[in-house]
Amino acid sequence: MDPLEQKFTKMVNEQKSTIYTVCYMFSKDSDEVGDLFQEILVNLWKGFPSFEGRSDIRTWVYRVSLNTCISADRKKKRRKKSESLDMNIDLYADNDADTKQVKLLYERINRLGVFDRAIVLLWLEGLPYDEIGDIVGISAKNVSVKLVRIREQLKKK
């Protein structure tokens, strides 16, 4: 294995949870998550030789992952939607109060626009505002303002 491949493999192993976090924010279907993960890896590999280290590697991985998932989400919405069969059975029904609250929160988050959803994802990951701003391309102050507005939106929903 050449040195570039070794560095790339090491980076992917270190950033795997970051990539999966972004994938799961955009899809709950395990096959689709796998497809998104692979597409992100392809995009990371394409850009890896030109990564200059001007930003933190994690910031770069987040940016590539988010851009890949946002593009895939747009493509998916352009395709015709197919009807799924509804069997009226929820095999994963969990009725405790905490689970209901988490499900409700994620349902509301998934109704947000893609950009706002990305900001919430990064905030839930505990990233500082300046790093979120670097990833999505806005100032830290703008991140703060957007989060206030997003919280208001979520309360209204």
GROMACS .gro file of N, CA and C in nm:
model
  471
    1MET      N    1   0.085  -0.117   0.000
    1MET     CA    2   0.000   0.000   0.000
    1MET      C    3   0.090   0.124   0.000
    2ASP      N    4   0.059   0.218  -0.091
    2ASP     CA    5   0.145   0.337  -0.097
    2ASP      C    6   0.115   0.433   0.019
    3PRO      N    7   0.203   0.527   0.047
    3PRO     CA    8   0.187   0.616   0.162
    3PRO      C    9   0.058   0.698   0.160
    4LEU      N   10   0.012   0.740   0.042
    4LEU     CA   11  -0.113   0.817   0.032
    4LEU      C   12  -0.231   0.731   0.076
    5GLU      N   13  -0.233   0.606   0.031
    5GLU     CA   14  -0.340   0.514   0.071
    5GLU      C   15  -0.338   0.489   0.221
    6GLN      N   16  -0.218   0.475   0.278
    6GLN     CA   17  -0.206   0.453   0.422
    6GLN      C   18  -0.260   0.574   0.500
    7LYS      N   19  -0.224   0.694   0.457
    7LYS     CA   20  -0.273   0.815   0.524
    7LYS      C   21  -0.425   0.825   0.513
    8PHE      N   22  -0.476   0.794   0.393
    8PHE     CA   23  -0.620   0.801   0.371
    8PHE      C   24  -0.693   0.700   0.459
    9THR      N   25  -0.645   0.577   0.464
    9THR     CA   26  -0.706   0.472   0.547
    9THR      C   27  -0.705   0.512   0.693
   10LYS      N   28  -0.596   0.568   0.739
   10LYS     CA   29  -0.586   0.614   0.879
   10LYS      C   30  -0.689   0.724   0.905
   11MET      N   31  -0.699   0.821   0.813
   11MET     CA   32  -0.794   0.931   0.828
   11MET      C   33  -0.937   0.878   0.832
   12VAL      N   34  -0.971   0.786   0.744
   12VAL     CA   35  -1.107   0.731   0.741
   12VAL      C   36  -1.138   0.659   0.871
   13ASN      N   37  -1.043   0.580   0.921
   13ASN     CA   38  -1.066   0.510   1.048
   13ASN      C   39  -1.087   0.608   1.163
   14GLU      N   40  -1.015   0.719   1.162
   14GLU     CA   41  -1.029   0.819   1.268
   14GLU      C   42  -1.159   0.899   1.255
   15GLN      N   43  -1.208   0.918   1.133
   15GLN     CA   44  -1.324   1.005   1.108
   15GLN      C   45  -1.452   0.927   1.076
   16LYS      N   46  -1.447   0.795   1.090
   16LYS     CA   47  -1.561   0.711   1.053
   16LYS      C   48  -1.690   0.751   1.125
   17SER      N   49  -1.681   0.779   1.253
   17SER     CA   50  -1.803   0.812   1.328
   17SER      C   51  -1.859   0.947   1.281
   18THR      N   52  -1.774   1.040   1.245
   18THR     CA   53  -1.819   1.169   1.193
   18THR      C   54  -1.897   1.147   1.063
   19ILE      N   55  -1.843   1.066   0.975
   19ILE     CA   56  -1.908   1.040   0.847
   19ILE      C   57  -2.043   0.972   0.868
   20TYR      N   58  -2.046   0.869   0.955
   20TYR     CA   59  -2.171   0.800   0.981
   20TYR      C   60  -2.275   0.892   1.046
   21THR      N   61  -2.232   0.981   1.133
   21THR     CA   62  -2.324   1.075   1.196
   21THR      C   63  -2.395   1.159   1.091
   22VAL      N   64  -2.320   1.210   0.996
   22VAL     CA   65  -2.380   1.290   0.889
   22VAL      C   66  -2.474   1.204   0.804
   23CYS      N   67  -2.432   1.084   0.770
   23CYS     CA   68  -2.515   0.994   0.689
   23CYS      C   69  -2.648   0.966   0.758
   24TYR      N   70  -2.644   0.937   0.887
   24TYR     CA   71  -2.767   0.904   0.960
   24TYR      C   72  -2.857   1.025   0.980
   25MET      N   73  -2.802   1.145   0.969
   25MET     CA   74  -2.885   1.264   0.978
   25MET      C   75  -2.968   1.280   0.850
   26PHE      N   76  -2.919   1.225   0.741
   26PHE     CA   77  -2.988   1.240   0.614
   26PHE      C   78  -3.071   1.118   0.576
   27SER      N   79  -3.052   1.006   0.641
   27SER     CA   80  -3.129   0.887   0.610
   27SER      C   81  -3.130   0.792   0.728
   28LYS      N   82  -3.239   0.722   0.744
   28LYS     CA   83  -3.248   0.620   0.848
   28LYS      C   84  -3.243   0.480   0.787
   29ASP      N   85  -3.246   0.471   0.654
   29ASP     CA   86  -3.240   0.345   0.583
   29ASP      C   87  -3.096   0.297   0.577
   30SER      N   88  -3.069   0.179   0.628
   30SER     CA   89  -2.930   0.132   0.638
   30SER      C   90  -2.863   0.117   0.501
   31ASP      N   91  -2.939   0.074   0.400
   31ASP     CA   92  -2.881   0.063   0.265
   31ASP      C   93  -2.842   0.200   0.212
   32GLU      N   94  -2.930   0.297   0.232
   32GLU     CA   95  -2.902   0.433   0.184
   32GLU      C   96  -2.785   0.494   0.260
   33VAL      N   97  -2.778   0.468   0.390
   33VAL     CA   98  -2.665   0.516   0.470
   33VAL      C   99  -2.535   0.457   0.416
   34GLY      N  100  -2.536   0.330   0.384
   34GLY     CA  101  -2.417   0.265   0.326
   34GLY      C  102  -2.378   0.328   0.193
   35ASP      N  103  -2.478   0.357   0.110
   35ASP     CA  104  -2.451   0.422  -0.018
   35ASP      C  105  -2.392   0.561   0.002
   36LEU      N  106  -2.451   0.638   0.095
   36LEU     CA  107  -2.399   0.771   0.123
   36LEU      C  108  -2.256   0.765   0.175
   37PHE      N  109  -2.230   0.668   0.264
   37PHE     CA  110  -2.096   0.651   0.319
   37PHE      C  111  -1.996   0.625   0.207
   38GLN      N  112  -2.031   0.536   0.115
   38GLN     CA  113  -1.940   0.505   0.005
   38GLN      C  114  -1.919   0.626  -0.086
   39GLU      N  115  -2.026   0.699  -0.112
   39GLU     CA  116  -2.014   0.818  -0.197
   39GLU      C  117  -1.924   0.923  -0.130
   40ILE      N  118  -1.937   0.936   0.001
   40ILE     CA  119  -1.851   1.029   0.075
   40ILE      C  120  -1.705   0.984   0.065
   41LEU      N  121  -1.681   0.854   0.081
   41LEU     CA  122  -1.544   0.803   0.071
   41LEU      C  123  -1.484   0.833  -0.066
   42VAL      N  124  -1.563   0.817  -0.171
   42VAL     CA  125  -1.514   0.847  -0.306
   42VAL      C  126  -1.477   0.995  -0.315
   43ASN      N  127  -1.564   1.082  -0.265
   43ASN     CA  128  -1.537   1.225  -0.271
   43ASN      C  129  -1.417   1.264  -0.184
   44LEU      N  130  -1.404   1.200  -0.068
   44LEU     CA  131  -1.287   1.226   0.016
   44LEU      C  132  -1.159   1.182  -0.054
   45TRP      N  133  -1.165   1.065  -0.118
   45TRP     CA  134  -1.047   1.014  -0.188
   45TRP      C  135  -1.007   1.108  -0.302
   46LYS      N  136  -1.107   1.157  -0.376
   46LYS     CA  137  -1.078   1.249  -0.487
   46LYS      C  138  -1.012   1.377  -0.437
   47GLY      N  139  -1.056   1.425  -0.321
   47GLY     CA  140  -1.003   1.551  -0.271
   47GLY      C  141  -0.883   1.538  -0.179
   48PHE      N  142  -0.854   1.417  -0.135
   48PHE     CA  143  -0.749   1.397  -0.037
   48PHE      C  144  -0.611   1.446  -0.081
   49PRO      N  145  -0.569   1.418  -0.204
   49PRO     CA  146  -0.436   1.465  -0.246
   49PRO      C  147  -0.424   1.619  -0.245
   50SER      N  148  -0.537   1.688  -0.264
   50SER     CA  149  -0.529   1.835  -0.269
   50SER      C  150  -0.560   1.899  -0.133
   51PHE      N  151  -0.591   1.817  -0.031
   51PHE     CA  152  -0.615   1.873   0.103
   51PHE      C  153  -0.484   1.930   0.155
   52GLU      N  154  -0.485   2.059   0.183
   52GLU     CA  155  -0.362   2.128   0.222
   52GLU      C  156  -0.345   2.145   0.371
   53GLY      N  157  -0.446   2.109   0.448
   53GLY     CA  158  -0.435   2.122   0.592
   53GLY      C  159  -0.458   2.262   0.644
   54ARG      N  160  -0.520   2.348   0.560
   54ARG     CA  161  -0.548   2.485   0.607
   54ARG      C  162  -0.658   2.485   0.713
   55SER      N  163  -0.740   2.382   0.712
   55SER     CA  164  -0.840   2.366   0.817
   55SER      C  165  -0.815   2.231   0.883
   56ASP      N  166  -0.880   2.209   0.994
   56ASP     CA  167  -0.870   2.082   1.065
   56ASP      C  168  -0.926   1.971   0.976
   57ILE      N  169  -0.869   1.853   0.981
   57ILE     CA  170  -0.914   1.741   0.897
   57ILE      C  171  -1.060   1.708   0.925
   58ARG      N  172  -1.101   1.719   1.050
   58ARG     CA  173  -1.240   1.690   1.087
   58ARG      C  174  -1.335   1.790   1.021
   59THR      N  175  -1.295   1.917   1.017
   59THR     CA  176  -1.376   2.019   0.952
   59THR      C  177  -1.391   1.987   0.804
   60TRP      N  178  -1.282   1.948   0.739
   60TRP     CA  179  -1.285   1.913   0.599
   60TRP      C  180  -1.374   1.792   0.574
   61VAL      N  181  -1.364   1.690   0.659
   61VAL     CA  182  -1.446   1.570   0.644
   61VAL      C  183  -1.594   1.604   0.661
   62TYR      N  184  -1.626   1.687   0.761
   62TYR     CA  185  -1.765   1.731   0.779
   62TYR      C  186  -1.814   1.802   0.654
   63ARG      N  187  -1.735   1.892   0.601
   63ARG     CA  188  -1.777   1.970   0.483
   63ARG      C  189  -1.803   1.878   0.364
   64VAL      N  190  -1.710   1.788   0.336
   64VAL     CA  191  -1.728   1.695   0.223
   64VAL      C  192  -1.850   1.606   0.248
   65SER      N  193  -1.865   1.557   0.370
   65SER     CA  194  -1.977   1.468   0.403
   65SER      C  195  -2.110   1.541   0.387
   66LEU      N  196  -2.119   1.660   0.442
   66LEU     CA  197  -2.243   1.737   0.430
   66LEU      C  198  -2.275   1.770   0.285
   67ASN      N  199  -2.176   1.816   0.211
   67ASN     CA  200  -2.200   1.850   0.070
   67ASN      C  201  -2.245   1.728  -0.009
   68THR      N  202  -2.185   1.614   0.017
   68THR     CA  203  -2.223   1.490  -0.052
   68THR      C  204  -2.367   1.452  -0.018
   69CYS      N  205  -2.401   1.457   0.110
   69CYS     CA  206  -2.537   1.419   0.152
   69CYS      C  207  -2.641   1.519   0.102
   70ILE      N  208  -2.608   1.647   0.103
   70ILE     CA  209  -2.701   1.749   0.053
   70ILE      C  210  -2.726   1.727  -0.096
   71SER      N  211  -2.620   1.701  -0.171
   71SER     CA  212  -2.636   1.674  -0.315
   71SER      C  213  -2.721   1.549  -0.338
   72ALA      N  214  -2.695   1.445  -0.263
   72ALA     CA  215  -2.773   1.321  -0.277
   72ALA      C  216  -2.919   1.345  -0.240
   73ASP      N  217  -2.943   1.426  -0.137
   73ASP     CA  218  -3.079   1.459  -0.095
   73ASP      C  219  -3.153   1.534  -0.206
   74ARG      N  220  -3.086   1.628  -0.269
   74ARG     CA  221  -3.147   1.703  -0.380
   74ARG      C  222  -3.179   1.611  -0.497
   75LYS      N  223  -3.087   1.521  -0.530
   75LYS     CA  224  -3.110   1.426  -0.640
   75LYS      C  225  -3.230   1.337  -0.609
   76LYS      N  226  -3.237   1.294  -0.484
   76LYS     CA  227  -3.346   1.205  -0.442
   76LYS      C  228  -3.480   1.276  -0.455
   77LYS      N  229  -3.485   1.403  -0.421
   77LYS     CA  230  -3.611   1.479  -0.428
   77LYS      C  231  -3.653   1.504  -0.572
   78ARG      N  232  -3.556   1.511  -0.664
   78ARG     CA  233  -3.589   1.532  -0.805
   78ARG      C  234  -3.647   1.407  -0.869
   79ARG      N  235  -3.606   1.290  -0.818
   79ARG     CA  236  -3.661   1.165  -0.870
   79ARG      C  237  -3.806   1.151  -0.829
   80LYS      N  238  -3.881   1.080  -0.908
   80LYS     CA  239  -4.020   1.056  -0.872
   80LYS      C  240  -4.027   0.972  -0.746
   81LYS      N  241  -4.119   1.008  -0.662
   81LYS     CA  242  -4.136   0.933  -0.539
   81LYS      C  243  -4.221   0.810  -0.567
   82SER      N  244  -4.180   0.698  -0.514
   82SER     CA  245  -4.257   0.575  -0.531
   82SER      C  246  -4.342   0.553  -0.408
   83GLU      N  247  -4.449   0.485  -0.429
   83GLU     CA  248  -4.538   0.453  -0.318
   83GLU      C  249  -4.483   0.332  -0.243
   84SER      N  250  -4.478   0.340  -0.112
   84SER     CA  251  -4.435   0.225  -0.036
   84SER      C  252  -4.557   0.155   0.023
   85LEU      N  253  -4.544   0.027   0.041
   85LEU     CA  254  -4.653  -0.049   0.100
   85LEU      C  255  -4.657  -0.024   0.249
   86ASP      N  256  -4.774   0.003   0.301
   86ASP     CA  257  -4.789   0.028   0.443
   86ASP      C  258  -4.859  -0.092   0.504
   87MET      N  259  -4.788  -0.161   0.591
   87MET     CA  260  -4.844  -0.280   0.653
   87MET      C  261  -4.906  -0.248   0.789
   88ASN      N  262  -4.903  -0.120   0.829
   88ASN     CA  263  -4.959  -0.077   0.957
   88ASN      C  264  -4.900  -0.152   1.076
   89ILE      N  265  -4.774  -0.189   1.063
   89ILE     CA  266  -4.704  -0.258   1.172
   89ILE      C  267  -4.574  -0.184   1.197
   90ASP      N  268  -4.552  -0.148   1.322
   90ASP     CA  269  -4.425  -0.084   1.357
   90ASP      C  270  -4.348  -0.182   1.445
   91LEU      N  271  -4.254  -0.252   1.381
   91LEU     CA  272  -4.178  -0.352   1.454
   91LEU      C  273  -4.085  -0.291   1.557
   92TYR      N  274  -4.057  -0.163   1.543
   92TYR     CA  275  -3.962  -0.098   1.633
   92TYR      C  276  -4.032  -0.001   1.729
   93ALA      N  277  -4.160  -0.023   1.751
   93ALA     CA  278  -4.235   0.067   1.838
   93ALA      C  279  -4.179   0.059   1.980
   94ASP      N  280  -4.147   0.173   2.031
   94ASP     CA  281  -4.097   0.183   2.167
   94ASP      C  282  -4.177   0.297   2.229
   95ASN      N  283  -4.251   0.268   2.332
   95ASN     CA  284  -4.348   0.364   2.380
   95ASN      C  285  -4.308   0.439   2.505
   96ASP      N  286  -4.182   0.430   2.550
   96ASP     CA  287  -4.148   0.506   2.669
   96ASP      C  288  -4.137   0.655   2.633
   97ALA      N  289  -4.151   0.740   2.732
   97ALA     CA  290  -4.158   0.884   2.710
   97ALA      C  291  -4.031   0.941   2.647
   98ASP      N  292  -3.915   0.894   2.692
   98ASP     CA  293  -3.790   0.945   2.636
   98ASP      C  294  -3.778   0.916   2.487
   99THR      N  295  -3.812   0.794   2.449
   99THR     CA  296  -3.803   0.756   2.308
   99THR      C  297  -3.899   0.838   2.225
  100LYS      N  298  -4.019   0.862   2.276
  100LYS     CA  299  -4.116   0.944   2.204
  100LYS      C  300  -4.064   1.086   2.184
  101GLN      N  301  -4.000   1.141   2.287
  101GLN     CA  302  -3.945   1.276   2.278
  101GLN      C  303  -3.834   1.283   2.174
  102VAL      N  304  -3.745   1.186   2.173
  102VAL     CA  305  -3.634   1.183   2.077
  102VAL      C  306  -3.689   1.171   1.935
  103LYS      N  307  -3.785   1.080   1.916
  103LYS     CA  308  -3.844   1.062   1.783
  103LYS      C  309  -3.911   1.192   1.736
  104LEU      N  310  -3.983   1.257   1.825
  104LEU     CA  311  -4.051   1.382   1.791
  104LEU      C  312  -3.949   1.489   1.753
  105LEU      N  313  -3.842   1.499   1.829
  105LEU     CA  314  -3.738   1.597   1.799
  105LEU      C  315  -3.678   1.571   1.661
  106TYR      N  316  -3.644   1.447   1.631
  106TYR     CA  317  -3.585   1.416   1.501
  106TYR      C  318  -3.684   1.434   1.386
  107GLU      N  319  -3.812   1.407   1.411
  107GLU     CA  320  -3.912   1.435   1.308
  107GLU      C  321  -3.916   1.584   1.277
  108ARG      N  322  -3.910   1.666   1.381
  108ARG     CA  323  -3.911   1.811   1.361
  108ARG      C  324  -3.784   1.857   1.291
  109ILE      N  325  -3.670   1.804   1.331
  109ILE     CA  326  -3.543   1.842   1.268
  109ILE      C  327  -3.544   1.804   1.121
  110ASN      N  328  -3.599   1.687   1.088
  110ASN     CA  329  -3.603   1.642   0.949
  110ASN      C  330  -3.695   1.727   0.862
  111ARG      N  331  -3.783   1.807   0.922
  111ARG     CA  332  -3.868   1.897   0.845
  111ARG      C  333  -3.798   2.030   0.814
  112LEU      N  334  -3.685   2.053   0.877
  112LEU     CA  335  -3.609   2.175   0.851
  112LEU      C  336  -3.546   2.168   0.712
  113GLY      N  337  -3.505   2.282   0.662
  113GLY     CA  338  -3.431   2.285   0.536
  113GLY      C  339  -3.297   2.216   0.554
  114VAL      N  340  -3.237   2.179   0.443
  114VAL     CA  341  -3.112   2.103   0.447
  114VAL      C  342  -3.002   2.181   0.519
  115PHE      N  343  -2.989   2.309   0.490
  115PHE     CA  344  -2.884   2.391   0.551
  115PHE      C  345  -2.905   2.400   0.703
  116ASP      N  346  -3.029   2.426   0.745
  116ASP     CA  347  -3.059   2.435   0.888
  116ASP      C  348  -3.038   2.300   0.957
  117ARG      N  349  -3.074   2.192   0.888
  117ARG     CA  350  -3.055   2.059   0.944
  117ARG      C  351  -2.906   2.031   0.966
  118ALA      N  352  -2.825   2.075   0.872
  118ALA     CA  353  -2.680   2.056   0.884
  118ALA      C  354  -2.626   2.131   1.006
  119ILE      N  355  -2.673   2.254   1.025
  119ILE     CA  356  -2.628   2.334   1.139
  119ILE      C  357  -2.668   2.267   1.270
  120VAL      N  358  -2.792   2.218   1.278
  120VAL     CA  359  -2.838   2.151   1.400
  120VAL      C  360  -2.755   2.025   1.425
  121LEU      N  361  -2.728   1.948   1.321
  121LEU     CA  362  -2.646   1.827   1.335
  121LEU      C  363  -2.511   1.861   1.396
  122LEU      N  364  -2.446   1.962   1.343
  122LEU     CA  365  -2.314   1.999   1.393
  122LEU      C  366  -2.322   2.050   1.536
  123TRP      N  367  -2.426   2.124   1.566
  123TRP     CA  368  -2.445   2.175   1.703
  123TRP      C  369  -2.470   2.059   1.800
  124LEU      N  370  -2.553   1.962   1.758
  124LEU     CA  371  -2.578   1.846   1.843
  124LEU      C  372  -2.453   1.762   1.864
  125GLU      N  373  -2.359   1.769   1.769
  125GLU     CA  374  -2.231   1.699   1.782
  125GLU      C  375  -2.138   1.772   1.880
  126GLY      N  376  -2.179   1.891   1.923
  126GLY     CA  377  -2.100   1.963   2.022
  126GLY      C  378  -1.988   2.047   1.963
  127LEU      N  379  -1.993   2.074   1.834
  127LEU     CA  380  -1.889   2.156   1.772
  127LEU      C  381  -1.907   2.303   1.813
  128PRO      N  382  -1.797   2.374   1.829
  128PRO     CA  383  -1.806   2.517   1.860
  128PRO      C  384  -1.857   2.594   1.738
  129TYR      N  385  -1.918   2.711   1.763
  129TYR     CA  386  -1.979   2.790   1.657
  129TYR      C  387  -1.880   2.825   1.547
  130ASP      N  388  -1.755   2.855   1.582
  130ASP     CA  389  -1.659   2.892   1.478
  130ASP      C  390  -1.629   2.774   1.386
  131GLU      N  391  -1.625   2.653   1.441
  131GLU     CA  392  -1.600   2.536   1.356
  131GLU      C  393  -1.722   2.505   1.270
  132ILE      N  394  -1.843   2.521   1.327
  132ILE     CA  395  -1.965   2.502   1.248
  132ILE      C  396  -1.964   2.602   1.132
  133GLY      N  397  -1.928   2.726   1.163
  133GLY     CA  398  -1.922   2.829   1.059
  133GLY      C  399  -1.823   2.793   0.949
  134ASP      N  400  -1.706   2.742   0.988
  134ASP     CA  401  -1.606   2.700   0.889
  134ASP      C  402  -1.660   2.590   0.798
  135ILE      N  403  -1.734   2.498   0.858
  135ILE     CA  404  -1.785   2.384   0.781
  135ILE      C  405  -1.892   2.427   0.682
  136VAL      N  406  -1.986   2.511   0.727
  136VAL     CA  407  -2.098   2.548   0.639
  136VAL      C  408  -2.073   2.679   0.563
  137GLY      N  409  -1.965   2.748   0.594
  137GLY     CA  410  -1.928   2.866   0.517
  137GLY      C  411  -1.994   2.995   0.562
  138ILE      N  412  -2.022   3.009   0.692
  138ILE     CA  413  -2.077   3.133   0.746
  138ILE      C  414  -1.998   3.171   0.871
  139SER      N  415  -2.021   3.292   0.921
  139SER     CA  416  -1.949   3.336   1.040
  139SER      C  417  -2.006   3.269   1.166
  140ALA      N  418  -1.926   3.268   1.272
  140ALA     CA  419  -1.970   3.211   1.400
  140ALA      C  420  -2.091   3.288   1.453
  141LYS      N  421  -2.093   3.419   1.434
  141LYS     CA  422  -2.205   3.503   1.477
  141LYS      C  423  -2.332   3.463   1.401
  142ASN      N  424  -2.317   3.438   1.272
  142ASN     CA  425  -2.431   3.397   1.192
  142ASN      C  426  -2.482   3.259   1.236
  143VAL      N  427  -2.391   3.171   1.277
  143VAL     CA  428  -2.431   3.040   1.330
  143VAL      C  429  -2.519   3.061   1.454
  144SER      N  430  -2.476   3.150   1.540
  144SER     CA  431  -2.551   3.179   1.662
  144SER      C  432  -2.692   3.228   1.629
  145VAL      N  433  -2.700   3.321   1.536
  145VAL     CA  434  -2.830   3.378   1.497
  145VAL      C  435  -2.918   3.269   1.435
  146LYS      N  436  -2.859   3.188   1.347
  146LYS     CA  437  -2.936   3.082   1.281
  146LYS      C  438  -2.987   2.980   1.384
  147LEU      N  439  -2.905   2.946   1.482
  147LEU     CA  440  -2.949   2.849   1.584
  147LEU      C  441  -3.066   2.903   1.665
  148VAL      N  442  -3.065   3.031   1.697
  148VAL     CA  443  -3.178   3.091   1.768
  148VAL      C  444  -3.304   3.079   1.684
  149ARG      N  445  -3.293   3.111   1.556
  149ARG     CA  446  -3.409   3.104   1.466
  149ARG      C  447  -3.455   2.960   1.447
  150ILE      N  448  -3.362   2.869   1.438
  150ILE     CA  449  -3.398   2.727   1.421
  150ILE      C  450  -3.471   2.677   1.545
  151ARG      N  451  -3.422   2.713   1.662
  151ARG     CA  452  -3.490   2.672   1.786
  151ARG      C  453  -3.634   2.723   1.789
  152GLU      N  454  -3.654   2.847   1.744
  152GLU     CA  455  -3.789   2.904   1.738
  152GLU      C  456  -3.877   2.825   1.642
  153GLN      N  457  -3.820   2.790   1.526
  153GLN     CA  458  -3.893   2.708   1.429
  153GLN      C  459  -3.934   2.575   1.489
  154LEU      N  460  -3.840   2.511   1.559
  154LEU     CA  461  -3.869   2.381   1.618
  154LEU      C  462  -3.978   2.390   1.726
  155LYS      N  463  -3.978   2.499   1.801
  155LYS     CA  464  -4.081   2.517   1.904
  155LYS      C  465  -4.219   2.532   1.839
  156LYS      N  466  -4.225   2.602   1.726
  156LYS     CA  467  -4.353   2.625   1.657
  156LYS      C  468  -4.408   2.498   1.596
  157LYS      N  469  -4.319   2.408   1.556
  157LYS     CA  470  -4.364   2.284   1.491
  157LYS      C  471  -4.416   2.189   1.597
   0.00000   0.00000   0.00000
